[in-house]
Amino acid sequence: MTQSTKIIRYVSRRVFQGVPIIIAIIVINFFLLNLAEGDAVDVLAGEAGSATPEYMAQLRAKFGLDQPLPVQLLVYLKNVLALDLGYSFRHDMPVSDLIFDRFFATGLLMTCTILLAVGFGVLLGLLAAMQLNTWKDAVITVFALITYATPLFWVGLMMIVVFSLKLGWLPTSGMENVAAFYEGWDRAKDIAVHLILPTITLSLFYLALYTRMMRASMLEQYGQDYVVTARAKGLTERRITFVHVLRNALLPVVTMAGVQVGALIGGSVIVESVFAWPGLGMLAFESLFARDLNLLLGIFMLSSILVIVVNLIVDIIYCFLDPRIEVS
Amino acid sequence: MNRLLKSCLVAATLALSNVSAHAGKDGGTLSFLVQPEPPTLASYVSTSGPIGLVMPKVYEGLFDYDNDGKMIPILAESYEMSADGKTVTFNLRKGVKWHDGKPFTSADVQFTVMDVLKKVHPRGPNSFREVSAIETPDAHTAIFKLNKPAPYMMRSFSAYESPMVPKHLLEGQDVKSAPLANNPVGTGPFKFVEWKKGQYIRLDKNEDYWLEGLPHLDRIVGRFIPDASTRTAAMENGEVLYAAYNAIPNIDAVRLKDRDDIDVTTDGYSMINPMALIEFNTKEGPFVDPAVRRAISTAIDRRFMIDTIFFGYGKPATSALSSNFKATNLHATMPNYPERGDVAKANAMLDAAGFKKNSDGVRLNGVLDIIPYGEDWRRAGEYLKQVMGDIGINLELRYEDVPTWLKRVYHRYDFQMNVNYFYQLPDPVLGVHRHYGTDQIRKGTHFVNSSRYSNPTLDALLDSGAGEPDAAKRTAAYNEIQQILANDMPVVNLFELEFLVVYNNKLKGAYDSAMGAYGSFREAYLDD
């Protein structure tokens, strides 16, 4: 069997295995969410001021909330299998539209953050490991510790104070300049400018993590027998570091990045809130308080799919980084 | 003769307060804060605050109200009320068009009131409860037939309270789920363009607005920024120019108002009349005895709460009614409502009522629920726990999320004492009666009589207060109502909340309506 057919078979098997996992996640989430007191109708009616019980009963019937829980679950599962994520009664829109709308913003922030955090994390970790116990190593380690220990919301607010209020270089919040409504390239540039602060804030935290991980991983590899062998062969330190050690040291970092992509969807709530970034994290957070269960289940399902897919990609990347690992 | 005279008078006052298009600069975009993001844009189904910030720019009412409470004709040019108060004739404005080009007629008014507001609006069934029919002899005349006189109805024609909606886009559909909700078509100065979830709502100038020369602004954008500190930063940076309903918290507002470009006002809330209060469970638990509730009201230092927790914005409550009802002669100052708390007197009241302190100095144990609408309320709860401790009432605080709290208080009545706030609205019939009437003990309905207080004498007085066309008799009825409530105290009012509007002073002309942020902004302009 060639390597590529092996990979295809492996991927299809993993995808197949993913289906029951996702269904299990839906079922567990469904019951977990229904444990919370009150439903979407209570919240809507509460916000609206006074609403009559008849009106609320009507709404419940319309939303299907008057059915027993198992029936609601079955209806939901049936719809999901037909690729219909249901309807958000709060937003008066299909769940898939809502999620799709926000996914662009989340995807953009997530991709930029991961690239920045992993890229710079690997670079800084490498530098620190190569300059072990010099002042450079000390500076990088202290920087990583401080950014790791600082609360995200505080970093975000300080960024706004410095770069928006004091220097006036960047906008405080949002994804676009709403007074201008740019089109085409101007719009892309506008979004890029709005993206800078949230990306830096969110990646600072992860950057610290990857820096420390990369440094430790490099140091561990330096102590391995194959490095001694390479030195004995007379290879340059440069070649040993970049060809042999780096590849091996990357494995744990890649694993970690794979796990965190899933967490980033929900974990960016604070950054989305501080910078008014219209992403999925904030949407999930608000839907929880609005008891918008269809929407929440949709978001949870999306993130579980994302975690499964990213982990699959990570497993495949392993094979390329370390040919000793094979898919089977 | 009497009727004719009255009609003439009404017509004359309306003519005097008739619209004069404000001079102002044309053009520009106004970004303002909408907090939180509204659930829908159907202002004819929900009175939720953020919807009120946006939709009165798109839908209009028959009238608006100025800061003195005078009626400003909008979609109605004038009205005549019959001497018995049971027939009200509205003369509608001619030449008004919906944003889709169809003409606005009396059929729209009839449909809006009878089929929309009276049926699906949260407060409409109350505001228009006496309306039995609306006759439309021609396209520009709507005659409201009432079962009983309803003086309060004339206070509820604003775009926020009773928006006029297009019959041709709702007729024959389920009003609550019609697509008009999120694709609104109104007659107002601004047209709905788009709603980017999580980001903004965009409204553009209505070029065919019926009043020549208005609106001044080209565009209004309502922005959603979830984090309070970022909202403040956006205000400081000039990215947003207007923030109402405490989108900028008081703690930041008092700092911002020292800047040259930012001002703060408490105007624009007189039709809303928010009142902070404590609801008591009068059926079970430690607070069923009115003497205890009177002592609690006596012990609370209202001035301290306002100055310390709300940064000086607020007025101590002096009765069951807000002092804003002085304008209609309905408010009277009552006993048991001291501005500064009197702990010694409260202790004496409890001693006299036979509640003895035990060896730990505790007379009663209770739980205080707190409205889950932010930090200020939590601090108010902490203060109340402390002062109640001084009079021997040991309180435990409970802070839950919105749906849980609503269920507890309004569905299960599983509470003893609940800090809350109510909108008293422009008339007690609209905002206050729901708190006290026996018919307002409606399990499962939010923001009504949760204390389950029931008093036939009071019910009769509330009824006569609602239907009394004679101003002096109405005053007398409400005087008696306030006396009963100051004695029984099913609800202890704390203070009249003063919400703030924080605005960049290059925005002008947005402050003339009593509706404030719930106004149309048609005369707003940017002056740089």
mmCIF file of N, CA and C in Angstrom, chain A residues 14-78:
data_model
loop_
_atom_site.group_PDB
_atom_site.id
_atom_site.type_symbol
_atom_site.label_atom_id
_atom_site.label_comp_id
_atom_site.label_asym_id
_atom_site.label_seq_id
_atom_site.Cartn_x
_atom_site.Cartn_y
_atom_site.Cartn_z
ATOM 1 N N ARG A 14 -11.174 7.604 10.539
ATOM 2 C CA ARG A 14 -11.279 8.561 11.637
ATOM 3 C C ARG A 14 -12.547 9.398 11.533
ATOM 4 N N VAL A 15 -12.897 9.784 10.302
ATOM 5 C CA VAL A 15 -14.116 10.569 10.117
ATOM 6 C C VAL A 15 -15.318 9.748 10.567
ATOM 7 N N PHE A 16 -15.318 8.474 10.184
ATOM 8 C CA PHE A 16 -16.399 7.579 10.543
ATOM 9 C C PHE A 16 -16.534 7.465 12.070
ATOM 10 N N GLN A 17 -15.363 7.360 12.721
ATOM 11 C CA GLN A 17 -15.367 7.270 14.190
ATOM 12 C C GLN A 17 -15.874 8.557 14.833
ATOM 13 N N GLY A 18 -15.670 9.668 14.140
ATOM 14 C CA GLY A 18 -16.049 10.968 14.691
ATOM 15 C C GLY A 18 -17.550 11.130 14.852
ATOM 16 N N VAL A 19 -18.326 10.462 13.971
ATOM 17 C CA VAL A 19 -19.779 10.658 13.981
ATOM 18 C C VAL A 19 -20.418 10.304 15.331
ATOM 19 N N PRO A 20 -20.174 9.089 15.861
ATOM 20 C CA PRO A 20 -20.796 8.792 17.172
ATOM 21 C C PRO A 20 -20.309 9.730 18.271
ATOM 22 N N ILE A 21 -19.065 10.186 18.174
ATOM 23 C CA ILE A 21 -18.563 11.116 19.194
ATOM 24 C C ILE A 21 -19.389 12.397 19.167
ATOM 25 N N ILE A 22 -19.641 12.894 17.955
ATOM 26 C CA ILE A 22 -20.392 14.151 17.849
ATOM 27 C C ILE A 22 -21.819 13.968 18.357
ATOM 28 N N ILE A 23 -22.425 12.837 18.006
ATOM 29 C CA ILE A 23 -23.793 12.597 18.493
ATOM 30 C C ILE A 23 -23.804 12.544 20.018
ATOM 31 N N ALA A 24 -22.805 11.863 20.582
ATOM 32 C CA ALA A 24 -22.737 11.780 22.050
ATOM 33 C C ALA A 24 -22.595 13.178 22.640
ATOM 34 N N ILE A 25 -21.774 14.009 21.996
ATOM 35 C CA ILE A 25 -21.588 15.377 22.495
ATOM 36 C C ILE A 25 -22.909 16.144 22.467
ATOM 37 N N ILE A 26 -23.661 15.977 21.374
ATOM 38 C CA ILE A 26 -24.948 16.671 21.267
ATOM 39 C C ILE A 26 -25.883 16.248 22.394
ATOM 40 N N VAL A 27 -25.976 14.915 22.600
ATOM 41 C CA VAL A 27 -26.921 14.408 23.605
ATOM 42 C C VAL A 27 -26.547 14.918 24.996
ATOM 43 N N ILE A 28 -25.258 14.822 25.320
ATOM 44 C CA ILE A 28 -24.829 15.263 26.651
ATOM 45 C C ILE A 28 -25.092 16.767 26.820
ATOM 46 N N ASN A 29 -24.697 17.532 25.797
ATOM 47 C CA ASN A 29 -24.928 18.982 25.867
ATOM 48 C C ASN A 29 -26.409 19.313 26.020
ATOM 49 N N PHE A 30 -27.224 18.581 25.278
ATOM 50 C CA PHE A 30 -28.660 18.852 25.304
ATOM 51 C C PHE A 30 -29.208 18.742 26.724
ATOM 52 N N PHE A 31 -28.867 17.645 27.402
ATOM 53 C CA PHE A 31 -29.412 17.474 28.751
ATOM 54 C C PHE A 31 -28.766 18.428 29.747
ATOM 55 N N LEU A 32 -27.480 18.662 29.539
ATOM 56 C CA LEU A 32 -26.766 19.578 30.427
ATOM 57 C C LEU A 32 -27.404 20.971 30.362
ATOM 58 N N LEU A 33 -27.662 21.432 29.138
ATOM 59 C CA LEU A 33 -28.214 22.781 28.960
ATOM 60 C C LEU A 33 -29.627 22.866 29.510
ATOM 61 N N ASN A 34 -30.369 21.757 29.390
ATOM 62 C CA ASN A 34 -31.742 21.793 29.875
ATOM 63 C C ASN A 34 -31.839 21.745 31.389
ATOM 64 N N LEU A 35 -30.707 21.488 32.053
ATOM 65 C CA LEU A 35 -30.703 21.517 33.517
ATOM 66 C C LEU A 35 -30.847 22.950 34.017
ATOM 67 N N ALA A 36 -30.453 23.916 33.205
ATOM 68 C CA ALA A 36 -30.524 25.310 33.635
ATOM 69 C C ALA A 36 -31.972 25.742 33.766
ATOM 70 N N GLU A 37 -32.213 26.542 34.773
ATOM 71 C CA GLU A 37 -33.563 27.029 35.061
ATOM 72 C C GLU A 37 -34.018 28.025 33.989
ATOM 73 N N GLY A 38 -35.289 27.986 33.629
ATOM 74 C CA GLY A 38 -35.824 28.973 32.692
ATOM 75 C C GLY A 38 -35.520 28.597 31.259
ATOM 76 N N ASP A 39 -36.303 29.156 30.325
ATOM 77 C CA ASP A 39 -36.046 28.880 28.918
ATOM 78 C C ASP A 39 -36.047 30.186 28.120
ATOM 79 N N ALA A 40 -35.884 30.043 26.806
ATOM 80 C CA ALA A 40 -35.768 31.219 25.945
ATOM 81 C C ALA A 40 -36.987 32.132 26.074
ATOM 82 N N VAL A 41 -38.164 31.528 26.270
ATOM 83 C CA VAL A 41 -39.387 32.330 26.363
ATOM 84 C C VAL A 41 -39.357 33.216 27.610
ATOM 85 N N ASP A 42 -38.877 32.669 28.714
ATOM 86 C CA ASP A 42 -38.788 33.478 29.938
ATOM 87 C C ASP A 42 -37.918 34.701 29.710
ATOM 88 N N VAL A 43 -36.787 34.478 29.046
ATOM 89 C CA VAL A 43 -35.871 35.593 28.832
ATOM 90 C C VAL A 43 -36.493 36.631 27.913
ATOM 91 N N LEU A 44 -37.078 36.156 26.815
ATOM 92 C CA LEU A 44 -37.703 37.087 25.873
ATOM 93 C C LEU A 44 -38.799 37.884 26.561
ATOM 94 N N ALA A 45 -39.651 37.180 27.311
ATOM 95 C CA ALA A 45 -40.757 37.853 27.976
ATOM 96 C C ALA A 45 -40.245 38.804 29.047
ATOM 97 N N GLY A 46 -39.187 38.384 29.745
ATOM 98 C CA GLY A 46 -38.617 39.234 30.781
ATOM 99 C C GLY A 46 -38.077 40.524 30.201
ATOM 100 N N GLU A 47 -37.421 40.430 29.061
ATOM 101 C CA GLU A 47 -36.874 41.630 28.439
ATOM 102 C C GLU A 47 -37.961 42.528 27.897
ATOM 103 N N ALA A 48 -39.051 41.901 27.466
ATOM 104 C CA ALA A 48 -40.096 42.682 26.817
ATOM 105 C C ALA A 48 -40.918 43.473 27.825
ATOM 106 N N GLY A 49 -40.698 43.268 29.110
ATOM 107 C CA GLY A 49 -41.536 43.901 30.099
ATOM 108 C C GLY A 49 -42.608 42.918 30.499
ATOM 109 N N SER A 50 -43.858 43.306 30.437
ATOM 110 C CA SER A 50 -44.925 42.384 30.820
ATOM 111 C C SER A 50 -45.394 41.585 29.623
ATOM 112 N N ALA A 51 -45.569 40.311 29.803
ATOM 113 C CA ALA A 51 -46.171 39.484 28.771
ATOM 114 C C ALA A 51 -47.125 38.533 29.457
ATOM 115 N N THR A 52 -48.258 38.239 28.811
ATOM 116 C CA THR A 52 -49.260 37.403 29.455
ATOM 117 C C THR A 52 -48.837 35.938 29.388
ATOM 118 N N PRO A 53 -49.316 35.118 30.342
ATOM 119 C CA PRO A 53 -48.996 33.686 30.310
ATOM 120 C C PRO A 53 -49.478 33.027 29.010
ATOM 121 N N GLU A 54 -50.620 33.527 28.465
ATOM 122 C CA GLU A 54 -51.139 32.932 27.225
ATOM 123 C C GLU A 54 -50.138 33.167 26.102
ATOM 124 N N TYR A 55 -49.598 34.396 26.069
ATOM 125 C CA TYR A 55 -48.628 34.755 25.044
ATOM 126 C C TYR A 55 -47.390 33.868 25.168
ATOM 127 N N MET A 56 -46.962 33.648 26.433
ATOM 128 C CA MET A 56 -45.771 32.833 26.634
ATOM 129 C C MET A 56 -46.025 31.386 26.257
ATOM 130 N N ALA A 57 -47.234 30.896 26.535
ATOM 131 C CA ALA A 57 -47.574 29.521 26.159
ATOM 132 C C ALA A 57 -47.580 29.385 24.638
ATOM 133 N N GLN A 58 -48.113 30.413 23.973
ATOM 134 C CA GLN A 58 -48.126 30.434 22.505
ATOM 135 C C GLN A 58 -46.711 30.349 21.948
ATOM 136 N N LEU A 59 -45.827 31.169 22.543
ATOM 137 C CA LEU A 59 -44.431 31.188 22.093
ATOM 138 C C LEU A 59 -43.801 29.814 22.283
ATOM 139 N N ARG A 60 -44.055 29.202 23.452
ATOM 140 C CA ARG A 60 -43.471 27.894 23.732
ATOM 141 C C ARG A 60 -43.936 26.874 22.701
ATOM 142 N N ALA A 61 -45.228 26.935 22.378
ATOM 143 C CA ALA A 61 -45.759 25.996 21.402
ATOM 144 C C ALA A 61 -45.085 26.233 20.058
ATOM 145 N N LYS A 62 -44.899 27.492 19.723
ATOM 146 C CA LYS A 62 -44.288 27.836 18.439
ATOM 147 C C LYS A 62 -42.844 27.335 18.377
ATOM 148 N N PHE A 63 -42.129 27.470 19.486
ATOM 149 C CA PHE A 63 -40.719 27.060 19.519
ATOM 150 C C PHE A 63 -40.570 25.553 19.722
ATOM 151 N N GLY A 64 -41.685 24.868 20.016
ATOM 152 C CA GLY A 64 -41.593 23.442 20.305
ATOM 153 C C GLY A 64 -41.098 23.156 21.708
ATOM 154 N N LEU A 65 -41.131 24.177 22.578
ATOM 155 C CA LEU A 65 -40.605 23.981 23.931
ATOM 156 C C LEU A 65 -41.639 23.331 24.851
ATOM 157 N N ASP A 66 -42.874 23.150 24.334
ATOM 158 C CA ASP A 66 -43.904 22.531 25.173
ATOM 159 C C ASP A 66 -43.828 21.005 25.096
ATOM 160 N N GLN A 67 -42.992 20.485 24.195
ATOM 161 C CA GLN A 67 -42.853 19.029 24.054
ATOM 162 C C GLN A 67 -41.983 18.480 25.180
ATOM 163 N N PRO A 68 -42.162 17.181 25.513
ATOM 164 C CA PRO A 68 -41.252 16.577 26.509
ATOM 165 C C PRO A 68 -39.813 16.559 25.964
ATOM 166 N N LEU A 69 -38.850 16.578 26.887
ATOM 167 C CA LEU A 69 -37.435 16.673 26.505
ATOM 168 C C LEU A 69 -36.975 15.611 25.503
ATOM 169 N N PRO A 70 -37.262 14.314 25.747
ATOM 170 C CA PRO A 70 -36.773 13.310 24.789
ATOM 171 C C PRO A 70 -37.288 13.576 23.370
ATOM 172 N N VAL A 71 -38.546 14.049 23.271
ATOM 173 C CA VAL A 71 -39.095 14.352 21.953
ATOM 174 C C VAL A 71 -38.307 15.502 21.323
ATOM 175 N N GLN A 72 -38.047 16.539 22.131
ATOM 176 C CA GLN A 72 -37.269 17.668 21.615
ATOM 177 C C GLN A 72 -35.912 17.203 21.114
ATOM 178 N N LEU A 73 -35.291 16.287 21.893
ATOM 179 C CA LEU A 73 -33.953 15.804 21.510
ATOM 180 C C LEU A 73 -34.023 15.041 20.193
ATOM 181 N N LEU A 74 -35.025 14.157 20.074
ATOM 182 C CA LEU A 74 -35.141 13.366 18.847
ATOM 183 C C LEU A 74 -35.359 14.259 17.635
ATOM 184 N N VAL A 75 -36.243 15.254 17.806
ATOM 185 C CA VAL A 75 -36.495 16.181 16.702
ATOM 186 C C VAL A 75 -35.201 16.874 16.302
ATOM 187 N N TYR A 76 -34.447 17.288 17.325
ATOM 188 C CA TYR A 76 -33.199 17.984 17.033
ATOM 189 C C TYR A 76 -32.220 17.076 16.288
ATOM 190 N N LEU A 77 -32.057 15.842 16.793
ATOM 191 C CA LEU A 77 -31.116 14.914 16.155
ATOM 192 C C LEU A 77 -31.521 14.630 14.717
ATOM 193 N N LYS A 78 -32.824 14.464 14.517
ATOM 194 C CA LYS A 78 -33.317 14.184 13.167
ATOM 195 C C LYS A 78 -32.944 15.336 12.235
#
